[in-house]
Every structure is written in C-alpha cells, then in structure tokens.
C-alpha cells in the first residue's frame, strides 16, 4: 500500500521517506527506531541536580513565581521558578515560546521535563515540556521512539505515521510464521506484538521482549535458509562423477614434500565428494601457510583429467597472477599436460577475447583469475569445479548464484581466516567443512615482538642485516598517504623515510590498493623475483600472497589492526625454511592495547585468536566493513545477541532435518519467508 494513503503524508513527506528506502506502509512499519526517549519517574530537584546534571530530567513541581518575560536581540525568553514537594526551587526558561505564558500561572502543578543545564553557577531547566499528572502517568515508563531521519523529516511526523499504520492497517503486518512450539520453547513474543512494541514499547520489559523476538527471527530465517541450502546441496545430483586419476597420485608422490596428515585427510574428503552421488560444497579452512593451494591444484587436476574444466577464483589480480604462475611452473616441472589460462579484468579486450575462446573450445582445462572467471562472457565447455580462494569476501548469496551458474559445478571454498565457531554458521553454514590444522613440518615458528616507535632504528638495521643474507622484508602501514582524519603511518612517506635509512643497494617498493592493477602486478612480480627487497605496503598483501624468501614483517601502528588481521599479515612470512620475524610497532600508551598485542605474540592458533578478537572487537573484523556475506540485520547484532543466535541455530537445526522439511504444510508461512530472504537480498556477481 502506498505511503501517501496515510493521513498527513503528502508528496513531499513521501519523497523524504523514500530517502530512507520507505515506499510503502509495510516499509514504514519495518523502519524500526534507532533509539528511544525514556520517560522516567519524576525526581526531586535535589536528586536531579546531584545525579542528573546535564541530562534530560522530569520534575514534579508547582510554578512558584510570576513569569518574567524579556527579550534579547535574538529571542524572547520566558523565565520562572518552580518548587517541588521538598521545597527546593529550580529556575526554568523557555525561548521563543511566549504563548506558554498563560499556562504558567503561579500554583500551576505539572511535571516539567527538560534539559538540565548549569548557567553561571546555578542550575536551569531549559525548554521544559509540561504535562499534567494524568498525562505524565500515561507516558511514564514508556519509551518514545527515535527514528532514523533525513533532513526535513521530523521524528514526530514519522512516529505519527507509524502509529497510524499500526492502528489502521493491520494488513501491513505479517501473519505469525514461527511455529508455536518454537515460540514457547524460546519464550518468543508473537511477531505482530513485537513489531508494534518495538515502535512503542510500554516498558523496558516490553522493549526487551520485542527486541529478542525480532533478533531471533532475523537469525532464525537466515540460518534456516542456509541450512536448507545445505540440505539441498547434499541432495543435488552429482552429474560430474570425477574419479581419482593415477596421474594425480603420481604427481603427489613426486612432490618435493609429503602432504601433511591434515592435507591428506582433506584430500580424501574431496575425492569422496567429487566421485560420490551428491555435488560437493565444501569449505577448506586452514591457517595461513597450511598448504591449501596444493589441495586446490589436486582437485583441479582430477577434474581436468576426467575431461572437464575447472576454475579457480581469487580476490585480487596480484594473487591470481601468482597462483597462475605457480600452477604453471608446477605443471611444467612435473610434466602435467594440462592447459592453464589466466583471466583478469585488467587484461585488454583482445587478450580477454583470446582467453574466452580458449575456454569455449576447451583448449583451456583450468582457468585461474579474479571474478572475471565466472562472468557471463566466460562460456565454459564443461565446467565441473569452481574453487574460490579466500572466500570470506564472498557471501552466501553469491555462492548460491554461483552454484546456479552453468550446470551445478562442484564448489570448493578455501579460507585462511579462522572464524569463531559461533559465526561460522552465519558465513559458511551451507558448506561441509574440512580443517587443515597443522602446518607443514619443517617450518620454524615465527619470532614475534611488540616494540615502541623508538625501536624503529633497530628494526631498520635488522632488515638491512636480513637483506644482506639474501632475505626480503615487508613493512605494513595503515594508510596510503597522509590523512587529515587519522594519525597513522602512510606508505608513501614511509617509503621515502626508509630510503634514507637503508643502504642504497636495497631496493624499496611501494604497494597499495589505490594503484592500478597493472602497477600492482608489476611491483609484486619484482618482489617475488627479489628485484625488490623491502616492500612497503598497505594490507593489500594480506590475502594469500606467497613469497617464501621474505622473513621480516614489520607492522606499523599495530594497535590499529584487529588480532586476526595481524595474524593474517604475520602469515606472509614464515613460509620458507628460514627463521622469520614479526615486529609489531606501536606508540600506544594504553596498557590494554599493549596486552592485546602481547597476546598475539604468544599464540599461533588462528582460531584462538579469532575467539579473542570476537570478544574484544566484535564481529566486524571477520567480515570487513561491508559485512560481506552477512544477512541484513536490522535489529539483531552479532555483538550483543550471540545468545539469541545460538538459540536460533538450535531451533533451525531442529526444523531442518531433511531437504524436504520446509515443505511440511504447517510450515508454509515459514517457508515463504525463507524464500523471500534470498530474493530480497539477491546480490549480483559482478
Ligand atoms: P595457504 O594455505 O596459506 O594458501 P599455501 O598453499 O600458499 O598456503 O602454502 C604455503 C607454502 O607451503 C607453499 O610454498 C607450499 O608449496 C608449501 N607447502 C604446502 N604443503 C606443504 C607440505 N605438506 N610440506 C611442505 N611444504 C608445503
Ligand atoms: Mg592461499
């Protein structure tokens, strides 16, 4: 129903509301308050000034004097004194409200609600609103909604419109769709009650009840959708039965290293999936350096040997190029007769066309690249496996779209970001999970330290020493260039300074996200070839880059990063057989922060670090600022409602027993909501 059918909402207000994505009455009802104004029990003046200075307070009192009126150049002021039951007086002032004068007769009895302020040493209640006892009693304890607004739109207008919508148009409300047994098991309020009361709670209790219900349903629907997807996946017919190939076994046996037990186990799970009756949807989770790439390569080999094509998608061009080159050289070395091609957005149109042609004709067996590999123009002959690396930047919706591209390929997701178990289901609930929890054996643990900025000189000497021994180093800064908003090191100036500190024969390179892809590739290339020895970079090197010869990681303004992110960065070194070092530089004086950084030095377990990060910084770090892959949460917060999330997970697990569970007739309303979730949040792949 159109919003303009509400009284008081004309074209102009409708236009303002549309800026808040409110177009229909239903949208309006879904515009939840962002905060509340609470009408507390009135207090005495004494308590107000002692405990609530500079807050909004309510005071029951009588007008004790004749009102004075005076003018300043800019406004008309009314002023009087009120006195409470204890006999304490308080001055009240109103600006530009001369019409109140008639209500302020001495002896008039009200609750005065306004901002308490201290002016010239004494307290004043500013712009108080007046309520009769009866009127205030009605409001007391209630929470008045404060809505998200836009310029020109008042809170009052929105509140009035919402009230009208809730009272007159119950058609804009949903029918209850959570089965009654779940509602009683988790003590959830009824849906419509919750929606009404989230707007106009009568009490704190009301508000908490409503919030709990609405947070629960947001989680519940999402988890249901994800679980349902997983059930469906396990029943989706595998049309690409890919058997293990003897040539892959031979390749494994000729590798210069032996697979770790965790790698072997993961590889078995993948082989079983790919040759089994159902399609594979699997996540490989393994800390940085645990050796996920080789597993991906094995899966691609079996796929190609079986006569199909495989694609591997990575988040950055730097990484795409690196993976492509490392696969090519591996294949060359072991004489694997498979054709690998590289596809990236920054290639020229002609280059891309040539690659598309190789894909279409199946001249290419394996395609490595960025998002380009799954875009429409890439038409495969027989795409049977899609691997995405560092998938945490790629959400459930995209995965769903991906599995609908082409003819249901096997899907393998690789992630180096250990995420706390509680959150895993939100991000990866649709997948089976393999965990690679051991690092290849001969690695030496990285040596860590946290130092103040006065240690820099030593750090530079240390870097110079390592370079002299043939090693390379990273220096990470939070910023690309100087910023007005943030006091932190930037790569541009830092590289210049470093130039003056390090011996001349050391080549310093700069890498950051604002550079063109081509430029980045070139720099990375030079670093890989050791033509650059010291790379000053932003966190773009965080994802997956592999330069085993690099042994030093210096992180400036370490306090600005989350522990998980620092752990990721640290994982760029310690990849070869030489001893590696991680130096966290921080000028922080905050003891808590120092402790947090020290803690990182003591542990190498990414999952443990992730749990700590979740407790300390909330879930943002695991998903990035754009919250990729997360459902749209209006009420629920991953920070505040973990308990509710667990409840919702438990409830969803009980509902979805088979792929058919949601088809039960009594669950029809629930099913409709789950399906709506994806269509509303559809995300384009590009
Ligand atoms: P990540 O899991 O971070 O993607 P990589 O796959 O890039 O890690 O592997 C890191 C390095 O470890 C690579 O140089 C790779 O060749 C090597 N590697 C992988 N598996 C093993 C193993 N079982 N033994 C020794 N080295 C290995
Ligand atoms: Mg990797």
PDB file of C-alpha atoms and ligand atoms in Angstrom, residues 255-261 263 286-295 323 330 389-390 414-416 436 439-443 544-546 548 571-572 575-576, ligand 1:
ATOM      1  CA  UNK A 255      56.175 -33.557  -4.955  1.00  0.00           C
ATOM      2  CA  UNK A 256      59.228 -32.332  -3.106  1.00  0.00           C
ATOM      3  CA  UNK A 257      57.305 -32.599   0.145  1.00  0.00           C
ATOM      4  CA  UNK A 258      54.926 -35.061   1.689  1.00  0.00           C
ATOM      5  CA  UNK A 259      51.380 -33.896   2.323  1.00  0.00           C
ATOM      6  CA  UNK A 260      50.634 -33.313   5.986  1.00  0.00           C
ATOM      7  CA  UNK A 261      48.112 -35.607   7.641  1.00  0.00           C
ATOM      8  CA  UNK A 263      46.111 -32.236   3.920  1.00  0.00           C
ATOM      9  CA  UNK A 286      43.278 -23.631   7.172  1.00  0.00           C
ATOM     10  CA  UNK A 287      45.523 -21.097   8.719  1.00  0.00           C
ATOM     11  CA  UNK A 288      47.871 -19.120   6.515  1.00  0.00           C
ATOM     12  CA  UNK A 289      50.643 -21.311   5.212  1.00  0.00           C
ATOM     13  CA  UNK A 290      48.861 -24.556   5.964  1.00  0.00           C
ATOM     14  CA  UNK A 291      49.038 -25.532   2.313  1.00  0.00           C
ATOM     15  CA  UNK A 292      45.585 -25.129   0.839  1.00  0.00           C
ATOM     16  CA  UNK A 293      46.743 -24.266  -2.646  1.00  0.00           C
ATOM     17  CA  UNK A 294      48.169 -27.686  -3.375  1.00  0.00           C
ATOM     18  CA  UNK A 295      44.849 -29.265  -2.430  1.00  0.00           C
ATOM     19  CA  UNK A 323      48.546 -18.692  -8.380  1.00  0.00           C
ATOM     20  CA  UNK A 330      54.433 -26.944 -11.077  1.00  0.00           C
ATOM     21  CA  UNK A 389      40.108 -18.699  -2.592  1.00  0.00           C
ATOM     22  CA  UNK A 390      39.756 -16.502   0.464  1.00  0.00           C
ATOM     23  CA  UNK A 414      39.203 -22.009   0.687  1.00  0.00           C
ATOM     24  CA  UNK A 415      39.609 -19.667   3.600  1.00  0.00           C
ATOM     25  CA  UNK A 416      42.587 -18.668   5.669  1.00  0.00           C
ATOM     26  CA  UNK A 436      43.734 -28.130   7.913  1.00  0.00           C
ATOM     27  CA  UNK A 439      51.403 -26.522   9.357  1.00  0.00           C
ATOM     28  CA  UNK A 440      53.953 -28.264   7.135  1.00  0.00           C
ATOM     29  CA  UNK A 441      56.566 -29.754   9.411  1.00  0.00           C
ATOM     30  CA  UNK A 442      59.869 -28.051   8.763  1.00  0.00           C
ATOM     31  CA  UNK A 443      58.577 -24.565   9.456  1.00  0.00           C
ATOM     32  CA  UNK A 544      47.225 -15.161   0.212  1.00  0.00           C
ATOM     33  CA  UNK A 545      50.432 -13.754  -1.245  1.00  0.00           C
ATOM     34  CA  UNK A 546      53.304 -16.216  -1.061  1.00  0.00           C
ATOM     35  CA  UNK A 548      58.807 -17.770   0.968  1.00  0.00           C
ATOM     36  CA  UNK A 571      51.348 -15.238   7.905  1.00  0.00           C
ATOM     37  CA  UNK A 572      53.045 -13.589   4.915  1.00  0.00           C
ATOM     38  CA  UNK A 575      56.624 -19.569   4.663  1.00  0.00           C
ATOM     39  CA  UNK A 576      60.068 -20.883   3.861  1.00  0.00           C
TER      40      UNK A 576
HETATM   41  P1  LIG B   1      47.932 -21.244   2.242  1.00  0.00           P
HETATM   42  O1  LIG B   1      47.206 -22.299   2.989  1.00  0.00           O
HETATM   43  O2  LIG B   1      48.201 -20.040   3.069  1.00  0.00           O
HETATM   44  O3  LIG B   1      47.287 -20.923   0.927  1.00  0.00           O
HETATM   45  P2  LIG B   1      49.999 -22.243   0.553  1.00  0.00           P
HETATM   46  O4  LIG B   1      49.142 -23.212  -0.130  1.00  0.00           O
HETATM   47  O5  LIG B   1      50.325 -20.993  -0.178  1.00  0.00           O
HETATM   48  O6  LIG B   1      49.368 -21.847   1.950  1.00  0.00           O
HETATM   49  O7  LIG B   1      51.308 -22.963   1.038  1.00  0.00           O
HETATM   50  C1  LIG B   1      52.389 -22.270   1.608  1.00  0.00           C
HETATM   51  C2  LIG B   1      53.709 -22.920   1.227  1.00  0.00           C
HETATM   52  O8  LIG B   1      53.828 -24.206   1.808  1.00  0.00           O
HETATM   53  C3  LIG B   1      53.874 -23.123  -0.259  1.00  0.00           C
HETATM   54  O9  LIG B   1      55.162 -22.728  -0.628  1.00  0.00           O
HETATM   55  C4  LIG B   1      53.681 -24.625  -0.446  1.00  0.00           C
HETATM   56  O10 LIG B   1      54.395 -25.112  -1.535  1.00  0.00           O
HETATM   57  C5  LIG B   1      54.199 -25.179   0.853  1.00  0.00           C
HETATM   58  N1  LIG B   1      53.602 -26.451   1.259  1.00  0.00           N
HETATM   59  C6  LIG B   1      52.330 -26.848   1.097  1.00  0.00           C
HETATM   60  N2  LIG B   1      52.138 -28.080   1.622  1.00  0.00           N
HETATM   61  C7  LIG B   1      53.317 -28.450   2.155  1.00  0.00           C
HETATM   62  C8  LIG B   1      53.756 -29.639   2.847  1.00  0.00           C
HETATM   63  N3  LIG B   1      52.936 -30.666   3.097  1.00  0.00           N
HETATM   64  N4  LIG B   1      55.061 -29.689   3.243  1.00  0.00           N
HETATM   65  C9  LIG B   1      55.891 -28.645   2.984  1.00  0.00           C
HETATM   66  N5  LIG B   1      55.543 -27.526   2.342  1.00  0.00           N
HETATM   67  C10 LIG B   1      54.258 -27.421   1.922  1.00  0.00           C
END
